[in-house]
XYZ file of C-alpha atoms in Angstrom:
709
model
C -1.922 -28.562 -35.019
C 0.238 -28.357 -38.111
C 3.282 -30.557 -38.531
C 5.474 -27.520 -37.892
C 4.762 -27.779 -34.159
C 7.491 -29.711 -32.292
C 6.865 -33.274 -31.103
C 9.145 -34.611 -28.382
C 9.662 -38.244 -27.547
C 10.011 -39.450 -23.991
C 13.601 -40.396 -24.777
C 14.416 -36.836 -25.802
C 12.878 -35.528 -22.604
C 14.819 -38.005 -20.480
C 18.050 -37.045 -22.222
C 17.687 -33.545 -20.858
C 16.731 -34.789 -17.412
C 19.751 -37.081 -17.017
C 21.907 -33.962 -16.950
C 20.048 -32.604 -13.914
C 22.379 -32.536 -10.956
C 21.868 -32.098 -7.255
C 22.995 -28.490 -7.591
C 20.244 -27.911 -10.137
C 17.706 -28.757 -7.416
C 18.892 -25.700 -5.525
C 18.451 -23.411 -8.528
C 14.806 -24.080 -9.164
C 12.706 -21.008 -9.866
C 9.133 -20.408 -10.987
C 8.305 -20.793 -14.683
C 4.948 -20.507 -16.417
C 4.381 -23.277 -18.954
C 1.905 -22.266 -21.658
C 0.082 -25.158 -23.298
C -2.167 -25.374 -26.342
C -5.385 -26.617 -24.790
C -6.588 -28.352 -27.956
C -3.606 -30.728 -27.835
C -4.741 -32.508 -24.661
C -4.611 -36.283 -25.309
C -8.028 -37.911 -25.140
C -7.095 -40.279 -22.330
C -6.816 -37.318 -19.948
C -10.269 -36.293 -18.768
C -9.066 -32.914 -17.495
C -6.334 -30.521 -18.551
C -5.030 -30.581 -14.973
C -4.334 -34.318 -15.297
C -2.382 -33.676 -18.487
C -0.326 -30.960 -16.811
C 0.436 -33.192 -13.817
C 1.618 -35.931 -16.136
C 3.879 -33.548 -18.061
C 5.420 -32.243 -14.853
C 5.915 -35.751 -13.479
C 7.809 -36.794 -16.591
C 9.824 -33.588 -16.609
C 11.169 -33.776 -13.060
C 13.600 -36.388 -11.711
C 12.135 -39.388 -9.935
C 14.651 -38.739 -7.151
C 13.039 -35.436 -6.375
C 11.378 -35.847 -2.997
C 9.484 -32.591 -3.328
C 7.835 -33.244 -6.659
C 4.276 -32.527 -5.426
C 5.372 -29.079 -4.246
C 6.898 -28.189 -7.622
C 3.475 -27.463 -9.141
C 2.447 -23.951 -8.151
C -0.715 -23.257 -10.170
C -2.780 -24.584 -13.033
C -4.407 -22.039 -15.348
C -7.602 -22.740 -17.272
C -9.326 -19.385 -17.773
C -7.106 -16.473 -18.799
C -4.019 -18.569 -19.461
C -3.760 -22.259 -20.290
C -1.005 -24.258 -18.675
C 0.675 -24.333 -15.307
C 3.311 -22.698 -13.135
C 6.024 -24.849 -11.605
C 9.444 -24.649 -9.975
C 11.890 -25.893 -12.582
C 15.573 -25.991 -13.299
C 16.759 -24.356 -16.500
C 17.348 -27.812 -18.019
C 13.824 -28.939 -17.191
C 12.386 -25.736 -18.629
C 14.322 -26.256 -21.863
C 13.099 -29.845 -22.083
C 9.473 -28.869 -21.601
C 9.610 -26.467 -24.546
C 9.921 -29.462 -26.868
C 6.916 -31.296 -25.439
C 4.064 -31.644 -27.899
C 1.483 -28.918 -27.245
C 3.829 -26.593 -25.375
C 3.799 -23.029 -26.684
C 6.368 -21.481 -24.376
C 8.113 -21.875 -21.029
C 8.725 -18.411 -19.639
C 10.452 -17.486 -16.377
C 8.088 -15.922 -13.865
C 9.398 -12.397 -13.307
C 8.922 -10.028 -10.390
C 6.749 -6.926 -10.648
C 6.926 -3.722 -8.617
C 4.321 -1.460 -7.096
C 4.043 1.803 -9.000
C 4.332 3.916 -6.213
C -10.105 13.126 -0.696
C -9.414 15.864 -2.854
C -9.518 14.337 -6.349
C -13.332 13.774 -6.630
C -13.946 17.516 -6.347
C -11.030 18.324 -8.653
C -12.495 16.017 -11.312
C -15.922 17.720 -11.043
C -17.606 14.616 -9.667
C -19.243 16.413 -6.747
C -20.156 19.806 -8.233
C -23.750 20.684 -9.021
C -24.502 18.859 -12.249
C -21.409 16.730 -11.716
C -21.177 13.076 -12.560
C -22.361 11.889 -9.150
C -25.509 14.011 -9.366
C -26.715 12.035 -12.350
C -28.717 8.826 -12.163
C -26.715 5.579 -11.895
C -23.446 7.411 -11.788
C -21.679 6.356 -8.601
C -20.732 2.942 -9.921
C -23.775 1.180 -8.472
C -23.172 -2.584 -8.145
C -20.178 -2.618 -10.496
C -17.495 -4.897 -9.016
C -13.938 -3.568 -9.024
C -11.199 -6.164 -8.554
C -7.915 -4.809 -7.164
C -4.778 -6.937 -7.535
C -2.330 -5.536 -5.002
C -1.003 -5.966 -1.436
C -4.360 -6.698 0.205
C -6.590 -4.472 2.306
C -7.095 -3.127 5.834
C -10.773 -4.074 6.221
C -11.456 -1.992 9.344
C -10.723 1.258 7.506
C -13.684 3.614 7.452
C -13.261 3.827 3.677
C -14.797 0.384 3.381
C -18.010 0.900 5.336
C -21.149 -0.255 3.556
C -23.701 2.300 4.733
C -26.348 2.902 2.096
C -25.396 -0.055 -0.078
C -27.890 -2.727 -1.024
C -27.386 -6.502 -1.057
C -24.312 -8.012 -2.661
C -25.011 -8.551 -6.397
C -26.430 -12.037 -6.918
C -24.010 -12.721 -9.758
C -21.040 -12.523 -7.376
C -19.245 -15.866 -6.964
C -16.286 -14.773 -4.859
C -15.295 -15.443 -1.269
C -13.903 -13.684 1.769
C -11.070 -15.982 2.840
C -10.054 -16.235 6.486
C -6.402 -16.068 7.435
C -3.962 -14.454 9.832
C -5.771 -11.588 11.626
C -8.466 -11.629 8.945
C -11.838 -13.252 9.453
C -14.428 -13.786 6.734
C -16.855 -11.658 8.744
C -14.681 -8.621 7.974
C -16.181 -8.429 4.492
C -19.447 -6.561 4.013
C -21.591 -5.096 1.254
C -18.702 -2.803 0.176
C -15.799 -5.228 0.534
C -17.486 -8.286 -0.936
C -14.428 -10.430 -1.585
C -10.886 -10.888 -0.306
C -8.492 -13.619 -1.408
C -4.819 -14.172 -0.601
C -3.717 -17.636 -1.732
C -1.432 -16.220 -4.404
C 1.988 -16.402 -2.804
C 3.571 -19.664 -3.914
C 5.613 -17.910 -6.588
C 7.031 -15.513 -4.029
C 7.648 -17.003 -0.593
C 10.123 -14.589 0.969
C 7.270 -12.569 2.436
C 7.082 -14.917 5.415
C 7.860 -13.040 8.606
C 7.070 -9.573 7.263
C 3.495 -9.960 6.092
C 0.180 -11.418 7.165
C -0.682 -14.784 5.669
C -4.088 -13.429 4.807
C -5.685 -10.669 2.773
C -4.703 -8.141 5.454
C -2.458 -5.428 4.043
C 0.866 -4.991 5.818
C 2.156 -2.620 3.139
C -0.621 -0.032 2.766
C -0.434 0.245 -1.020
C -3.386 -2.056 -1.722
C -5.586 -0.293 0.813
C -4.718 3.060 -0.769
C -5.482 1.979 -4.345
C -8.689 0.159 -3.404
C -10.090 3.145 -1.518
C -9.103 5.487 -4.355
C -11.026 3.398 -6.860
C -14.185 2.687 -4.878
C -13.861 3.776 -1.252
C -16.864 4.977 0.701
C -17.087 8.582 1.921
C -15.142 9.420 5.096
C -15.464 12.907 6.557
C -12.585 14.595 8.324
C -9.922 12.431 6.710
C -6.367 13.763 6.731
C -2.725 12.784 7.065
C -1.194 14.551 10.054
C -3.652 17.365 9.398
C -2.759 17.662 5.704
C -5.464 17.344 3.054
C -8.266 17.583 5.586
C -11.690 16.919 4.064
C -13.893 14.099 2.834
C -11.992 11.151 1.366
C -13.985 9.206 -1.208
C -13.282 6.840 -4.072
C -14.146 7.522 -7.693
C -16.997 4.995 -7.624
C -18.326 5.138 -4.033
C -21.291 2.860 -4.757
C -19.213 0.176 -6.493
C -18.260 -3.047 -4.727
C -14.665 -4.056 -4.011
C -12.924 -7.405 -4.292
C -9.244 -7.582 -3.392
C -6.680 -10.152 -4.486
C -3.441 -10.120 -2.523
C -0.717 -11.109 -4.971
C 1.988 -8.662 -3.841
C 3.850 -9.416 -0.630
C 6.166 -7.943 1.938
C 6.980 -4.409 2.902
C 8.461 -3.892 -0.570
C 5.297 -5.153 -2.251
C 6.896 -7.733 -4.538
C 4.592 -9.464 -7.003
C 5.539 -12.661 -8.848
C 4.092 -13.228 -12.325
C 2.677 -16.619 -11.435
C 0.853 -15.196 -8.421
C -0.526 -12.183 -10.316
C -1.795 -14.377 -13.163
C -3.512 -16.708 -10.672
C -5.097 -13.734 -8.900
C -6.412 -12.281 -12.160
C -7.808 -15.662 -13.174
C -9.642 -16.022 -9.866
C -10.980 -12.460 -10.160
C -12.559 -13.311 -13.511
C -14.069 -16.511 -12.135
C -15.499 -14.540 -9.204
C -17.252 -12.090 -11.523
C -15.438 -8.734 -11.373
C -16.241 -6.081 -13.989
C -13.048 -4.026 -13.640
C -9.479 -5.072 -12.845
C -7.194 -2.403 -11.421
C -3.446 -3.111 -11.317
C -1.024 -0.530 -9.969
C 1.875 -2.912 -10.541
C 4.155 -3.830 -13.410
C 7.655 -4.458 -14.645
C 10.177 -1.647 -14.384
C 10.131 -1.436 -18.194
C 7.873 -2.977 -20.790
C 8.061 -6.479 -22.184
C 6.491 -7.680 -25.430
C 3.126 -9.334 -24.829
C 4.462 -12.884 -25.180
C 6.862 -12.284 -22.255
C 4.367 -10.309 -20.176
C 2.059 -12.534 -18.161
C -0.012 -9.596 -16.953
C -0.664 -8.691 -20.588
C -1.549 -12.272 -21.489
C -3.945 -12.564 -18.558
C -5.409 -9.123 -19.311
C -6.227 -10.247 -22.844
C -8.254 -13.117 -21.413
C -10.024 -10.593 -19.214
C -11.056 -8.300 -22.057
C -12.241 -11.375 -23.993
C -14.769 -11.700 -21.187
C -15.737 -8.031 -21.251
C -13.675 -6.970 -18.229
C -12.003 -3.555 -18.372
C -8.330 -3.639 -17.316
C -6.416 -0.524 -16.274
C -2.775 -0.500 -15.230
C -0.206 2.048 -14.154
C 2.319 3.307 -16.697
C 5.238 3.226 -14.248
C 7.403 5.840 -12.553
C 10.509 5.764 -14.729
C 9.984 9.201 -16.280
C 11.020 11.513 -17.685
C 13.038 9.113 -19.858
C 11.420 8.222 -23.206
C 10.380 4.620 -23.868
C 10.138 4.019 -20.120
C 6.577 2.664 -20.019
C 5.195 -0.498 -18.459
C 1.865 -2.201 -19.227
C 1.744 -1.120 -22.879
C -0.270 -3.966 -24.418
C -2.929 -2.371 -26.674
C -5.816 -4.038 -24.818
C -4.742 -2.544 -21.459
C -5.661 1.035 -20.553
C -2.280 2.523 -19.592
C -2.435 5.396 -17.090
C 0.141 8.118 -16.443
C 0.256 10.506 -13.483
C -0.716 14.184 -13.274
C -1.009 16.753 -10.514
C -4.033 18.510 -9.031
C -4.555 21.961 -7.560
C -3.009 20.837 -4.286
C 0.505 21.416 -2.937
C 1.815 21.064 0.596
C 4.236 23.969 0.564
C 7.231 24.168 2.861
C 9.577 27.013 1.893
C 13.318 26.705 2.385
C 14.950 29.987 3.398
C 18.719 30.371 3.251
C 20.896 32.573 5.409
C 21.365 35.067 2.576
C 17.623 35.677 2.470
C 16.836 33.611 -0.624
C 13.721 31.424 -0.288
C 12.810 28.445 -2.453
C 9.582 26.557 -2.878
C 9.450 23.023 -1.525
C 6.927 20.444 -0.367
C 6.789 18.604 2.933
C 4.399 16.691 5.170
C 6.416 17.554 8.288
C 4.275 18.819 11.189
C 6.911 19.350 13.871
C 8.458 22.587 15.138
C 10.181 24.834 12.634
C 13.887 24.393 11.896
C 15.816 27.652 12.079
C 19.404 28.868 12.090
C 20.973 25.480 11.508
C 24.003 24.769 9.307
C 23.402 23.230 5.894
C 25.489 20.295 4.619
C 25.480 18.730 1.161
C 25.986 15.042 0.482
C 24.994 12.919 -2.493
C 23.536 10.562 0.143
C 23.639 7.433 -1.988
C 26.054 5.858 0.483
C 26.404 8.742 2.949
C 29.814 9.433 1.502
C 30.982 11.765 4.297
C 31.729 10.907 7.903
C 28.287 10.685 9.590
C 29.704 12.518 12.618
C 30.153 15.591 10.416
C 26.373 15.655 9.824
C 25.280 15.866 13.440
C 23.017 18.817 14.138
C 22.914 19.866 10.477
C 20.242 19.941 7.779
C 21.534 17.649 5.031
C 20.734 18.359 1.391
C 20.588 15.158 -0.686
C 20.100 14.407 -4.365
C 16.824 12.632 -5.158
C 16.983 8.839 -4.967
C 14.565 5.932 -4.807
C 15.580 4.956 -1.250
C 15.058 8.353 0.343
C 13.208 6.835 3.323
C 16.166 4.621 4.179
C 18.539 7.574 3.740
C 16.424 9.622 6.138
C 16.649 6.848 8.715
C 20.442 6.720 8.430
C 20.701 10.493 8.706
C 18.547 10.468 11.816
C 20.785 7.805 13.363
C 23.784 10.012 12.525
C 22.197 12.871 14.438
C 21.206 15.079 11.502
C 18.525 17.656 12.294
C 16.730 17.489 8.942
C 16.891 16.451 5.306
C 16.176 18.327 2.068
C 15.768 16.246 -1.099
C 16.727 18.088 -4.275
C 15.622 17.022 -7.752
C 17.931 17.536 -10.689
C 16.703 19.115 -13.930
C 15.808 15.768 -15.482
C 13.526 15.029 -12.541
C 11.733 18.342 -12.807
C 13.741 20.702 -10.642
C 12.676 24.332 -11.065
C 15.371 26.829 -10.096
C 13.040 29.614 -9.039
C 12.566 31.593 -5.836
C 9.339 31.175 -3.922
C 8.072 34.593 -4.978
C 7.419 33.222 -8.489
C 3.848 32.036 -9.277
C 3.129 28.444 -8.421
C 2.745 25.817 -11.063
C -0.813 25.515 -12.420
C -2.829 22.386 -11.768
C -2.819 19.399 -14.086
C 0.823 19.182 -14.980
C 2.191 15.762 -15.886
C 4.391 14.484 -13.080
C 8.057 14.301 -14.100
C 8.365 10.733 -12.821
C 5.411 9.485 -14.884
C 6.747 7.068 -17.517
C 6.774 8.245 -21.128
C 6.230 6.819 -24.573
C 6.676 5.799 -27.230
C 6.047 2.134 -26.587
C 9.059 0.161 -27.702
C 6.998 -2.950 -28.431
C 4.025 -1.204 -30.107
C 5.281 2.135 -31.495
C 2.243 2.354 -33.790
C -0.066 2.479 -30.743
C 0.170 5.695 -28.719
C 0.908 5.076 -25.044
C 0.192 6.087 -22.336
C -3.506 6.309 -23.097
C -4.197 9.202 -20.719
C -3.191 10.698 -17.370
C -5.103 10.998 -14.094
C -4.426 12.496 -10.645
C -1.421 10.790 -9.090
C 0.320 13.437 -6.976
C -0.464 14.025 -3.285
C -3.411 11.635 -3.219
C -5.036 11.194 0.196
C -6.558 7.746 0.681
C -6.896 4.948 3.233
C -3.781 3.224 4.557
C -2.978 0.283 6.782
C -3.831 0.317 10.497
C -6.916 2.426 9.794
C -4.935 5.524 8.937
C -4.964 7.799 5.894
C -1.855 8.655 3.922
C -0.798 10.937 1.083
C 0.989 9.078 -1.730
C 2.137 9.884 -5.268
C 2.849 7.894 -8.420
C 1.108 6.214 -11.327
C -0.060 3.653 -8.731
C -2.384 6.375 -7.471
C -3.447 7.481 -10.979
C -4.508 4.016 -12.125
C -7.352 3.497 -9.592
C -8.789 6.894 -10.543
C -9.321 5.534 -14.046
C -10.528 2.170 -12.705
C -13.163 3.907 -10.598
C -14.329 6.201 -13.387
C -14.528 3.162 -15.689
C -16.814 1.575 -13.087
C -19.034 4.664 -13.126
C -19.240 4.501 -16.930
C -19.950 0.753 -16.822
C -22.831 1.375 -14.408
C -24.523 3.684 -16.924
C -23.465 1.778 -20.060
C -23.355 -1.902 -19.056
C -23.171 -3.162 -22.647
C -20.100 -1.141 -23.608
C -16.949 -3.102 -24.345
C -13.666 -2.364 -22.526
C -12.438 -0.658 -25.716
C -15.532 1.547 -25.884
C -15.004 2.655 -22.272
C -11.355 3.459 -22.977
C -12.337 5.344 -26.126
C -14.804 7.451 -24.140
C -12.085 8.284 -21.616
C -9.508 9.156 -24.282
C -11.524 11.163 -26.799
C -12.969 13.406 -24.081
C -9.700 13.894 -22.178
C -8.553 17.469 -21.660
C -5.243 18.903 -22.858
C -5.708 22.167 -20.924
C -4.913 22.991 -17.312
C -7.099 24.920 -14.890
C -5.970 28.229 -16.408
C -7.176 27.056 -19.851
C -3.594 26.889 -21.073
C -1.928 23.796 -22.575
C -1.161 21.268 -19.872
C 2.540 21.340 -19.007
C 5.186 18.724 -18.424
C 6.510 19.304 -14.900
C 9.974 18.294 -16.063
C 10.327 20.957 -18.775
C 7.522 23.407 -17.875
C 6.687 23.297 -21.587
C 3.466 21.983 -23.139
C 3.155 18.254 -22.584
C 3.215 16.116 -25.719
C 1.159 12.951 -26.354
C 4.055 10.681 -25.368
C 3.890 12.361 -21.965
C 0.136 12.723 -21.412
C -1.425 10.375 -23.986
C -4.790 11.755 -25.062
C -4.816 14.128 -22.088
C -6.177 14.403 -18.557
C -9.227 12.349 -17.608
C -12.540 14.248 -17.816
C -15.189 12.018 -16.175
C -18.231 14.173 -16.894
C -17.544 14.313 -20.641
C -16.573 10.634 -20.775
C -20.055 9.589 -19.685
C -21.509 10.809 -22.985
C -18.693 10.883 -25.576
C -20.943 10.937 -28.656
C -18.748 8.552 -30.664
C -16.543 5.626 -29.665
C -13.816 3.686 -31.419
C -14.696 0.084 -30.609
C -12.457 -2.978 -30.677
C -12.947 -6.663 -29.974
C -10.463 -9.403 -29.050
C -10.126 -10.576 -32.659
C -9.146 -7.068 -33.747
C -6.099 -7.220 -31.485
C -5.183 -10.650 -32.839
C -5.523 -9.401 -36.414
C -3.286 -6.452 -35.568
C -0.549 -8.650 -34.120
C -0.785 -11.111 -36.997
C -0.649 -8.309 -39.547
C 2.574 -6.889 -38.121
C 4.514 -9.939 -39.343
C 6.724 -9.591 -36.284
C 5.577 -12.454 -34.074
C 5.673 -16.217 -34.432
C 2.505 -18.259 -34.535
C 3.359 -19.793 -31.180
C 3.691 -16.344 -29.619
C 0.282 -15.241 -30.907
C -1.253 -18.567 -29.839
C -0.409 -17.570 -26.262
C -3.336 -15.164 -26.644
C -5.737 -17.174 -28.795
C -5.125 -20.651 -27.307
C -6.016 -21.949 -30.769
C -4.080 -23.279 -33.742
C -3.499 -21.806 -36.224
C -3.786 -18.501 -34.358
C -3.904 -16.120 -37.326
C -6.617 -15.736 -39.953
C -5.665 -15.160 -43.567
C -4.935 -11.440 -43.573
C -3.023 -8.950 -45.592
C -0.038 -7.551 -43.724
C -0.246 -4.213 -41.960
C -3.589 -4.636 -40.187
C -4.308 -1.437 -38.230
C -6.115 -1.063 -34.932
C -9.288 0.994 -34.605
C -7.596 2.942 -31.819
C -8.791 6.363 -30.534
C -5.390 7.885 -31.326
C -2.937 7.866 -34.232
C 0.721 6.873 -34.057
C 2.373 7.106 -37.462
C 5.831 5.557 -37.953
C 7.541 6.669 -41.162
C 10.618 5.097 -42.684
C 13.303 7.332 -44.133
C 11.988 8.784 -47.385
C 8.455 7.424 -46.907
C 6.081 10.123 -48.099
C 2.531 8.770 -47.727
C 0.799 6.559 -45.166
C -2.915 5.876 -44.769
C -5.039 4.735 -41.848
C -8.719 3.943 -41.483
C -11.020 4.346 -38.505
C -14.618 3.408 -37.720
C -16.731 5.204 -35.128
C -19.926 4.047 -33.434
C -22.627 6.532 -32.515
C -23.463 6.289 -28.813
C -25.286 9.627 -28.817
C -28.645 10.638 -30.251
C -30.280 9.942 -33.609
C -29.595 12.028 -36.727
C -26.163 13.078 -35.527
C -23.825 14.953 -37.871
C -20.111 15.443 -37.189
C -17.681 17.733 -38.987
C -13.933 17.136 -38.872
C -11.280 19.603 -37.742
C -7.684 18.696 -38.539
C -4.478 20.000 -37.021
C -1.565 18.810 -39.154
C 1.984 18.448 -37.842
C 4.686 20.902 -39.047
C 6.064 18.555 -41.721
C 3.165 16.174 -42.329
C -0.097 17.180 -44.019
C -3.076 15.324 -42.570
C -6.245 14.972 -44.623
C -9.499 13.186 -43.743
C -12.142 11.814 -46.111
C -15.023 12.165 -45.793
C -14.941 15.343 -43.750
C -18.537 14.881 -42.562
C -20.100 11.873 -40.828
C -23.861 11.327 -40.741
C -25.171 8.788 -38.222
C -28.933 8.452 -38.364
C -29.428 6.042 -35.483
C -27.816 5.237 -32.163
C -25.232 2.443 -32.607
C -24.865 3.320 -36.303
C -21.298 3.218 -37.610
C -19.332 5.354 -40.056
C -15.778 5.044 -41.363
C -13.210 7.552 -42.548
C -9.741 7.445 -44.071
C -6.755 9.515 -42.977
C -3.843 10.306 -45.286
C -0.507 11.412 -43.849
C 1.712 13.127 -46.448
C 5.243 13.941 -45.344
C 6.897 17.012 -46.844
C 10.360 15.817 -45.766
C 12.367 12.611 -45.970
C 12.725 12.611 -42.220
C 12.534 14.848 -39.180
C 14.906 14.786 -36.261
C 12.119 14.837 -33.684
C 8.570 13.639 -33.246
C 5.689 15.809 -34.419
C 2.166 16.173 -33.060
C -1.281 17.053 -34.329
C -4.897 16.011 -33.812
C -8.157 15.058 -35.484
C -11.354 16.329 -33.876
C -14.917 15.442 -34.836
C -17.299 18.172 -33.705
C -20.998 17.413 -33.478
C -22.905 20.067 -35.445
C -26.308 18.364 -35.108
C -27.647 16.069 -32.419
C -25.518 17.157 -29.482
C -22.495 19.140 -28.341
C -19.952 16.342 -28.426
C -16.299 16.927 -29.288
C -14.392 13.746 -30.118
C -10.642 14.337 -30.202
C -7.821 11.984 -31.262
C -4.148 12.946 -30.843
C -1.644 12.329 -33.640
C 2.049 11.538 -33.247
C 4.446 11.108 -36.162
C 7.872 9.557 -35.718
C 10.578 8.741 -38.196
C 12.341 5.455 -37.495
C 15.745 7.095 -37.145
C 14.321 9.271 -34.352
C 13.360 6.319 -32.162
C 15.904 5.047 -29.736
C 16.504 1.396 -30.492
C 16.013 1.518 -34.245
C 13.203 0.122 -36.347
C 9.940 -0.940 -34.716
């Protein structure tokens, strides 16, 4: 390590520790301490011994609970340890030789059938009718709230032996025996709760799911077929995951009825998943809003996963329709937004004056007629509850609608109508108007641009996430909505692609998903944003809606390796060496590069400064189709930016051959007050029928909320 890295003496460390008071002991919270593995002193045989020594020196000798302060050691995806520290101890550790960062462990949230047919997986000639196309023997790891193993969605009929490469376990615990695993559910772990202990009393101390969310996401990704599945009679049909022949391994790192996930627990779960041998990691969890990679432990762990060839998909979050509301935006993570399908559970609301409005409900009781209607904002039930008795109460949309419904029921209300405002996608139209077409982007789906990486278009794509029927706790099925439900669709389809193309990198799989994504709805019109009912833009839908059949054979892919991401971060000249070393675990972390290194991403995000007229980008494609392929470019420029591509023809004589092209963006104006959109499409004119599309977004810095990137 260079001399610029800090070196702390024991005296300096003790100086900090002398200020630790008894009250500090009561304010301990989890931190993750990132260490540079190459700095381990030779007299320690193992990194764990080094970490124990550091923690011993960092905590007061009077502490009677010192052994319990160490939560985890990390040696695979991260390097370092998690421990309960006071703020003074955390500050002291940052000056220890070899320490890269001491970061508080934050809490993550959950991002809370019919979709296989909707995605053309089951039609004649569909993806599942092809050879090796049900995700055979691919192992999908789900980091979530656990699983309900008795659910029919996890039967193993028709599956062969567990893959011999599998190293995982089925851990026994409260109401969960190791015999509950089978050839479908091949692994279940739960010892990832030390960072978040308040689950005690409201959750099983085992892999059993007391929330339901983990069971739902796991069965969506790779559940077995279950005929006659429904929720209270709604959505009746065959429930099946995207990759029904894939194997499942679950890692319970989210706890309690609220499904709270601590960073330290999630990182430990991801590390164990990699050691066990998963091929895909599916995470329908994340921060409310994005963090830069060096503060995002999921992103840091995900980078270690893709270094080992594991595809990582994560939900974009449900903070839409606000811009810059995304979570999980690191460029090496496939970020998934939420879209609708051709399914609605209609429940019209008819007023006394004869007007009727379209609504949705899963209520199966007797009809409600001739009752008075009351309006209340419902955030705190601002009116006297006695005034609500026997009435149908109309409430503004809120996150705690379930709790509000409970309070209204206790107050004697007869029913509840939740009303969205315009920002949340309310449509002021009578029921006689035509219904919305399928494949709209859900208004709550989080939107770009990414605040941390504005030159990388996020989300990457959207997938079904509205009214998804899947397995639930206690052996039931339930209909849920959110990007939590969209993410496992992509995880499962990635497993299907991996089964047919086992040598493809995570970036190649993502490229196949993005460049074949559809921007049209089922009426062949541009896919709409449910919030505006206007055409969805790339910051809303990414590259478009997932198209599994086309993604299996994309023709060309934009490939990336771990070093490409490092080069990109180094070339931005925005991060410190210590921050980038959190990914590389090496020193120095950056190669000698010119600034401005670009990513070989399947989309284009162009950020122009005021008055900047010309910007260039370069891309390289790899032929994954047939020999002697020829592609011709089609360019759709934005209103104020001319886009030109050279060369305009690519000739790839062999499979796996590569070709590069340059893109020039020429602005006709000094700035524009809003973002602009276009696309570059390579159409195969010889050697196949492939169409490889990349969306373009152009933003001027003054347009972005928050200033310069």
